[in-house]
Protein backbone atom coordinates (compact mmCIF):
# COMPACT_ATOMS: atom_id res chain seq x y z
CA UNK A 1 224.67 -36.25 25.65
CA UNK A 2 222.54 -39.37 24.93
CA UNK A 3 218.84 -38.97 25.67
CA UNK A 4 219.41 -35.96 27.87
CA UNK A 5 217.48 -32.69 27.81
CA UNK A 6 218.60 -29.26 26.64
CA UNK A 7 216.68 -26.13 27.60
CA UNK A 8 216.94 -23.42 24.93
CA UNK A 9 215.88 -19.93 25.95
CA UNK A 10 214.85 -17.66 23.07
CA UNK A 11 214.33 -20.72 20.90
CA UNK A 12 211.72 -19.07 18.66
CA UNK A 13 214.11 -16.31 17.59
CA UNK A 14 216.34 -16.29 14.53
CA UNK A 15 219.40 -18.07 15.95
CA UNK A 16 217.43 -19.95 18.58
CA UNK A 17 215.05 -21.55 16.09
CA UNK A 18 217.97 -22.56 13.85
CA UNK A 19 219.59 -24.20 16.88
CA UNK A 20 216.39 -26.02 17.88
CA UNK A 21 215.90 -27.32 14.34
CA UNK A 22 219.52 -28.48 14.28
CA UNK A 23 219.32 -30.27 17.65
CA UNK A 24 216.13 -32.07 16.71
CA UNK A 25 217.49 -33.12 13.31
CA UNK A 26 221.07 -33.99 14.28
CA UNK A 27 220.93 -35.31 17.85
CA UNK A 28 218.81 -37.55 20.08
CA UNK A 29 218.27 -34.83 22.68
CA UNK A 30 214.94 -33.77 24.06
CA UNK A 31 214.71 -30.01 23.48
CA UNK A 32 212.67 -27.68 25.69
CA UNK A 33 212.17 -24.32 24.00
CA UNK A 34 211.35 -21.28 26.13
CA UNK A 35 210.31 -18.11 24.36
CA UNK A 36 208.22 -15.08 25.27
CA UNK A 37 207.14 -14.71 21.62
CA UNK A 38 207.86 -11.02 21.35
CA UNK A 39 207.72 -9.40 17.91
CA UNK A 40 210.92 -11.23 16.82
CA UNK A 41 209.87 -14.72 17.95
CA UNK A 42 207.98 -16.98 15.57
CA UNK A 43 206.44 -20.42 15.87
CA UNK A 44 206.64 -20.61 12.08
CA UNK A 45 210.40 -20.96 12.34
CA UNK A 46 209.87 -23.88 14.73
CA UNK A 47 207.23 -25.66 12.67
CA UNK A 48 209.36 -28.70 11.80
CA UNK A 49 210.49 -29.10 15.42
CA UNK A 50 207.00 -28.57 16.83
CA UNK A 51 205.82 -31.77 15.19
CA UNK A 52 208.60 -33.82 16.76
CA UNK A 53 208.00 -35.88 19.94
CA UNK A 54 211.39 -34.79 21.38
CA UNK A 55 210.45 -31.11 21.31
CA UNK A 56 208.45 -29.15 23.88
CA UNK A 57 207.57 -25.48 23.45
CA UNK A 58 206.74 -23.29 26.44
CA UNK A 59 205.64 -19.68 26.04
CA UNK A 60 207.30 -17.94 28.95
CA UNK A 61 209.33 -14.94 30.07
CA UNK A 62 212.77 -15.83 31.47
CA UNK A 63 212.34 -13.03 34.01
CA UNK A 64 209.60 -15.14 35.65
CA UNK A 65 211.56 -16.98 38.34
CA UNK A 66 208.60 -19.06 39.57
CA UNK A 67 207.95 -20.33 36.05
CA UNK A 68 211.63 -21.20 35.59
CA UNK A 69 211.62 -23.22 38.83
CA UNK A 70 208.63 -25.22 37.59
CA UNK A 71 210.24 -25.88 34.21
CA UNK A 72 213.52 -27.07 35.75
CA UNK A 73 211.67 -29.31 38.20
CA UNK A 74 209.49 -30.85 35.53
CA UNK A 75 212.00 -31.37 32.70
CA UNK A 76 215.30 -31.74 34.62
CA UNK A 77 217.55 -30.30 31.88
CA UNK A 78 221.18 -31.40 31.74
CA UNK A 79 222.13 -28.28 29.77
CA UNK A 80 220.90 -24.74 29.19
CA UNK A 81 221.65 -22.75 26.04
CA UNK A 82 220.73 -19.15 26.71
CA UNK A 83 219.81 -17.11 23.62
CA UNK A 84 216.82 -15.12 24.85
CA UNK A 85 217.64 -11.45 24.32
CA UNK A 86 216.57 -8.18 22.81
CA UNK A 87 219.08 -7.76 20.00
CA UNK A 88 218.36 -4.85 17.65
CA UNK A 89 220.76 -1.95 18.21
CA UNK A 90 218.44 0.70 16.73
CA UNK A 91 215.66 -0.32 19.11
CA UNK A 92 218.07 -0.17 22.05
CA UNK A 93 219.02 3.40 21.13
CA UNK A 94 215.37 4.43 20.96
CA UNK A 95 214.20 2.52 24.07
CA UNK A 96 216.88 0.90 26.28
CA UNK A 97 214.64 -0.39 29.09
CA UNK A 98 213.52 -3.68 27.45
CA UNK A 99 217.18 -4.51 26.82
CA UNK A 100 218.06 -3.99 30.48
CA UNK A 101 215.11 -6.15 31.54
CA UNK A 102 215.54 -9.05 29.12
CA UNK A 103 219.29 -9.16 28.70
CA UNK A 104 220.40 -8.41 32.27
CA UNK A 105 217.50 -9.24 34.60
CA UNK A 106 216.49 -12.21 32.44
CA UNK A 107 220.02 -13.60 32.42
CA UNK A 108 220.20 -13.22 36.21
CA UNK A 109 216.89 -15.09 36.67
CA UNK A 110 217.98 -17.92 34.38
CA UNK A 111 221.37 -18.19 36.10
CA UNK A 112 219.73 -18.45 39.52
CA UNK A 113 217.25 -21.08 38.35
CA UNK A 114 220.07 -23.02 36.73
CA UNK A 115 222.22 -22.76 39.87
CA UNK A 116 219.45 -24.03 42.13
CA UNK A 117 218.76 -26.91 39.75
CA UNK A 118 222.45 -27.79 39.34
CA UNK A 119 223.09 -27.69 43.09
CA UNK A 120 220.39 -30.30 43.65
CA UNK A 121 221.63 -32.78 41.04
CA UNK A 122 223.34 -36.05 41.92
CA UNK A 123 227.09 -35.99 41.33
CA UNK A 124 227.14 -37.74 37.90
CA UNK A 125 224.47 -35.38 36.50
CA UNK A 126 226.12 -32.41 38.19
CA UNK A 127 229.31 -33.14 36.27
CA UNK A 128 227.42 -33.25 32.96
CA UNK A 129 225.43 -30.01 33.39
CA UNK A 130 226.43 -26.97 31.31
CA UNK A 131 225.14 -23.39 30.98
CA UNK A 132 226.06 -22.01 27.55
CA UNK A 133 225.53 -18.26 27.24
CA UNK A 134 225.29 -16.93 23.66
CA UNK A 135 226.57 -13.38 23.31
CA UNK A 136 227.90 -10.98 20.68
CA UNK A 137 231.19 -9.51 19.46
CA UNK A 138 229.63 -6.07 19.96
CA UNK A 139 230.59 -6.20 23.64
CA UNK A 140 234.18 -5.45 22.56
CA UNK A 141 233.31 -2.14 20.95
CA UNK A 142 234.92 -0.61 17.89
CA UNK A 143 238.14 -1.78 16.22
CA UNK A 144 238.12 1.34 14.05
CA UNK A 145 240.97 1.43 11.56
CA UNK A 146 243.43 -0.48 13.77
CA UNK A 147 243.55 -3.52 11.48
CA UNK A 148 243.31 -5.73 14.56
CA UNK A 149 240.96 -8.54 15.57
CA UNK A 150 238.88 -9.36 18.61
CA UNK A 151 240.18 -12.29 20.66
CA UNK A 152 238.93 -13.91 23.83
CA UNK A 153 241.30 -11.58 25.73
CA UNK A 154 239.96 -8.35 24.21
CA UNK A 155 238.74 -5.76 26.73
CA UNK A 156 235.05 -4.93 26.90
CA UNK A 157 234.09 -1.52 25.50
CA UNK A 158 230.41 -1.61 24.47
CA UNK A 159 229.04 1.35 22.52
CA UNK A 160 225.24 0.91 22.52
CA UNK A 161 222.61 0.08 25.14
CA UNK A 162 222.26 -3.30 23.43
CA UNK A 163 225.94 -4.19 23.59
CA UNK A 164 226.22 -2.81 27.14
CA UNK A 165 223.35 -5.04 28.27
CA UNK A 166 224.99 -8.08 26.66
CA UNK A 167 228.32 -7.17 28.27
CA UNK A 168 226.58 -7.03 31.65
CA UNK A 169 225.05 -10.45 31.00
CA UNK A 170 228.48 -11.88 30.12
CA UNK A 171 229.89 -10.54 33.38
CA UNK A 172 227.03 -12.08 35.36
CA UNK A 173 227.64 -15.48 33.76
CA UNK A 174 231.35 -15.36 34.57
CA UNK A 175 230.61 -14.24 38.14
CA UNK A 176 228.24 -17.16 38.69
CA UNK A 177 231.04 -19.48 37.61
CA UNK A 178 233.69 -17.82 39.76
CA UNK A 179 231.51 -17.42 42.85
CA UNK A 180 229.25 -20.48 42.71
CA UNK A 181 231.22 -22.84 40.39
CA UNK A 182 228.29 -23.03 37.98
CA UNK A 183 229.72 -24.82 34.90
CA UNK A 184 229.37 -22.15 32.23
CA UNK A 185 230.55 -21.49 28.68
CA UNK A 186 230.30 -18.22 26.75
CA UNK A 187 230.09 -17.73 23.01
CA UNK A 188 230.59 -14.32 21.35
CA UNK A 189 229.61 -14.37 17.69
CA UNK A 190 229.74 -11.95 14.77
CA UNK A 191 226.75 -10.77 12.72
CA UNK A 192 224.53 -13.67 11.67
CA UNK A 193 222.51 -14.05 8.48
CA UNK A 194 220.31 -16.69 6.88
CA UNK A 195 216.65 -17.75 6.58
CA UNK A 196 214.00 -16.78 9.13
CA UNK A 197 215.74 -13.57 10.28
CA UNK A 198 213.32 -10.87 11.42
CA UNK A 199 213.01 -8.24 8.65
CA UNK A 200 214.36 -5.36 10.76
CA UNK A 201 217.96 -6.62 10.32
CA UNK A 202 220.15 -5.41 7.45
CA UNK A 203 219.92 -8.28 4.97
CA UNK A 204 216.17 -9.06 5.09
CA UNK A 205 215.39 -5.33 5.47
CA UNK A 206 217.35 -4.60 2.30
CA UNK A 207 215.55 -7.35 0.40
CA UNK A 208 212.15 -6.16 1.58
CA UNK A 209 212.78 -2.52 0.76
CA UNK A 210 214.19 -3.35 -2.65
CA UNK A 211 211.24 -5.57 -3.57
CA UNK A 212 208.84 -2.87 -2.37
CA UNK A 213 210.75 -0.24 -4.42
CA UNK A 214 211.45 1.74 -1.24
CA UNK A 215 214.56 3.60 -0.21
CA UNK A 216 217.30 1.24 0.99
CA UNK A 217 218.76 3.35 3.75
CA UNK A 218 222.44 3.01 4.66
CA UNK A 219 223.88 4.70 7.72
CA UNK A 220 226.71 7.18 7.13
CA UNK A 221 229.00 6.17 4.28
CA UNK A 222 228.17 2.46 4.56
CA UNK A 223 231.80 1.53 5.19
CA UNK A 224 231.11 -0.10 8.56
CA UNK A 225 232.65 -3.58 8.41
CA UNK A 226 231.17 -6.74 9.93
CA UNK A 227 232.30 -10.40 9.90
CA UNK A 228 229.22 -12.15 8.51
CA UNK A 229 228.49 -15.65 9.89
CA UNK A 230 225.82 -17.94 8.46
CA UNK A 231 223.40 -19.01 11.19
CA UNK A 232 223.87 -22.71 10.34
CA UNK A 233 227.62 -22.37 10.88
CA UNK A 234 226.86 -20.68 14.20
CA UNK A 235 224.58 -23.40 15.56
CA UNK A 236 227.04 -26.14 14.61
CA UNK A 237 229.65 -24.28 16.66
CA UNK A 238 227.29 -23.99 19.63
CA UNK A 239 226.66 -27.73 19.62
CA UNK A 240 230.40 -28.44 19.49
CA UNK A 241 230.96 -25.97 22.31
CA UNK A 242 228.29 -27.59 24.46
CA UNK A 243 229.79 -31.05 23.93
CA UNK A 244 233.50 -30.31 24.05
CA UNK A 245 234.04 -26.74 25.30
CA UNK A 246 236.14 -26.19 28.40
CA UNK A 247 234.14 -25.06 31.43
CA UNK A 248 234.57 -21.37 32.22
CA UNK A 249 235.93 -20.57 28.77
CA UNK A 250 234.84 -18.07 26.12
CA UNK A 251 234.89 -18.86 22.39
CA UNK A 252 234.70 -16.24 19.64
CA UNK A 253 232.87 -17.23 16.47
CA UNK A 254 233.32 -15.56 13.09
CA UNK A 255 233.62 -16.64 9.48
CA UNK A 256 236.65 -14.51 8.66
CA UNK A 257 234.77 -13.00 5.71
CA UNK A 258 234.43 -9.27 6.48
CA UNK A 259 232.08 -7.15 4.38
CA UNK A 260 231.10 -3.51 4.59
CA UNK A 261 227.42 -2.69 4.97
CA UNK A 262 227.49 -1.00 1.57
CA UNK A 263 229.09 -4.05 -0.06
CA UNK A 264 226.40 -6.30 1.42
CA UNK A 265 223.59 -4.04 0.19
CA UNK A 266 225.10 -3.77 -3.30
CA UNK A 267 225.56 -7.57 -3.45
CA UNK A 268 221.89 -8.08 -2.51
CA UNK A 269 220.77 -5.61 -5.18
CA UNK A 270 222.87 -7.39 -7.80
CA UNK A 271 221.42 -10.76 -6.81
CA UNK A 272 217.90 -9.34 -7.06
CA UNK A 273 218.75 -7.82 -10.44
CA UNK A 274 219.56 -11.36 -11.56
CA UNK A 275 216.88 -13.34 -9.74
CA UNK A 276 213.93 -10.92 -9.87
CA UNK A 277 214.80 -8.21 -12.39
CA UNK A 278 212.91 -4.95 -12.41
CA UNK A 279 210.68 -4.13 -15.34
CA UNK A 280 212.01 -1.43 -17.64
CA UNK A 281 209.38 1.01 -16.49
CA UNK A 282 210.45 0.51 -12.87
CA UNK A 283 213.60 2.60 -13.17
CA UNK A 284 213.12 5.38 -10.58
CA UNK A 285 214.11 8.95 -11.09
CA UNK A 286 217.31 9.69 -9.14
CA UNK A 287 217.09 12.16 -6.28
CA UNK A 288 219.64 14.16 -4.35
CA UNK A 289 219.82 11.28 -1.86
CA UNK A 290 220.04 8.31 -4.23
CA UNK A 291 222.91 9.16 -6.51
CA UNK A 292 225.86 8.43 -4.21
CA UNK A 293 227.04 4.84 -4.69
CA UNK A 294 224.42 4.01 -7.31
CA UNK A 295 225.69 2.74 -10.63
CA UNK A 296 223.87 3.65 -13.82
CA UNK A 297 223.88 0.75 -16.29
CA UNK A 298 221.14 1.94 -18.63
CA UNK A 299 218.77 -0.71 -17.28
CA UNK A 300 216.77 -0.77 -14.06
CA UNK A 301 218.70 -1.88 -11.00
CA UNK A 302 217.72 -2.15 -7.36
CA UNK A 303 220.89 -0.20 -6.59
CA UNK A 304 219.02 2.91 -7.70
CA UNK A 305 217.05 2.72 -4.42
CA UNK A 306 220.13 3.06 -2.20
CA UNK A 307 220.06 6.13 0.04
CA UNK A 308 222.68 7.33 2.51
CA UNK A 309 221.26 8.71 5.76
CA UNK A 310 222.68 10.24 8.91
CA UNK A 311 224.69 7.72 10.92
CA UNK A 312 223.15 6.37 14.09
CA UNK A 313 224.60 7.36 17.50
CA UNK A 314 227.50 5.23 18.73
CA UNK A 315 227.79 3.29 15.48
CA UNK A 316 230.91 1.09 15.64
CA UNK A 317 233.09 1.26 12.55
CA UNK A 318 234.58 -2.21 12.38
CA UNK A 319 234.33 -5.65 13.97
CA UNK A 320 236.63 -8.56 13.13
CA UNK A 321 237.08 -11.88 14.92
CA UNK A 322 240.07 -14.13 15.41
CA UNK A 323 238.39 -17.56 15.67
CA UNK A 324 241.64 -19.49 16.17
CA UNK A 325 240.63 -20.83 19.58
CA UNK A 326 237.38 -22.47 18.50
CA UNK A 327 239.05 -23.88 15.40
CA UNK A 328 241.98 -25.40 17.29
CA UNK A 329 240.15 -26.60 20.40
CA UNK A 330 236.85 -27.73 18.92
CA UNK A 331 237.69 -28.37 15.26
CA UNK A 332 235.02 -25.93 14.04
CA UNK A 333 235.31 -24.29 10.64
CA UNK A 334 232.90 -22.03 8.80
CA UNK A 335 231.42 -23.98 5.87
CA UNK A 336 229.60 -21.14 4.12
CA UNK A 337 231.26 -18.88 1.60
CA UNK A 338 229.61 -15.51 2.21
CA UNK A 339 228.52 -14.85 -1.36
CA UNK A 340 227.15 -18.38 -1.83
CA UNK A 341 225.38 -18.14 1.52
CA UNK A 342 223.97 -14.73 0.61
CA UNK A 343 222.59 -16.08 -2.68
CA UNK A 344 220.94 -18.95 -0.83
CA UNK A 345 219.53 -16.50 1.71
CA UNK A 346 218.11 -14.13 -0.91
CA UNK A 347 216.49 -17.09 -2.68
CA UNK A 348 214.87 -18.19 0.58
CA UNK A 349 213.30 -14.76 1.13
CA UNK A 350 212.11 -14.64 -2.48
CA UNK A 351 210.42 -18.01 -1.94
CA UNK A 352 208.90 -16.87 1.37
CA UNK A 353 207.55 -13.38 0.62
CA UNK A 354 205.04 -13.47 3.49
CA UNK A 355 207.93 -13.50 5.98
CA UNK A 356 209.13 -10.11 4.74
CA UNK A 357 205.72 -8.51 5.37
CA UNK A 358 206.17 -8.61 9.15
CA UNK A 359 206.56 -5.26 10.87
């Protein structure tokens, strides 16, 4: 890509900021970061990139078409990586409208701005341009107890307002390729984890609640299975996809290391027991809601704070990804062992306690 320019939407979010940091550190690209800076966006996560002369940050809403036109005209990007999205399922259940606006209307606005820009490029630059849309495995719905895996050919069956809005965005991106020939790529990834994740998500939320000696709430029986992907593995895959992915194609990304929600929470508690043990007097009295799944060892353990609560509506039971295509075509491989990556992640949050105080 040489000295070319990549526009990253949602670049102050969890995955977006990891991608921006990676592109600045590992490539010679100029990176233009667009982010509305909602509650989940943070300039802290971009601090290292902000100091770099190849990085430009613009606070903006991707639904603002006039602003997008100005940005494309000024910076002339040769690629767009679209990550801007509302992404928390619980929030989508409580209030779907922001998800419709950001994930569907925002994707439409960015596609149209990209199409207008691409159509006006000279032929050599037109051949280089790519629009990479970053999506989720949740668009495929629930594998249940089938024992199967999602593939690029899996039918869409979203269960939540969040996943439905992302499914709609995926369909828009494909339609803009089919109808207008816009050179697009789509990536559908599994659950991400790592540093700088907003504390509403399972792993940082568990760490925060445990350290605050609060109830660690688990939906239903906690047996919902997810394929956990370290964010650094994810952004490496996105860069490979942008460079070498086949136009019009979808690539599924997963580590192949499935874990139940309960297993993840227990693993975090055990790491905290080792890394930041509770004082003897901190052992809480068990309640009717804390005894299931908790293990009594005669010494204080963060597992004593685990509580099982009513499952959320439309909660998918199992996701699992077959990442054969991205491995064979692009040579990508997950580098993080889940338990080693989780230890590293827990250590990062312990070293950055102020991050966990966000609401």
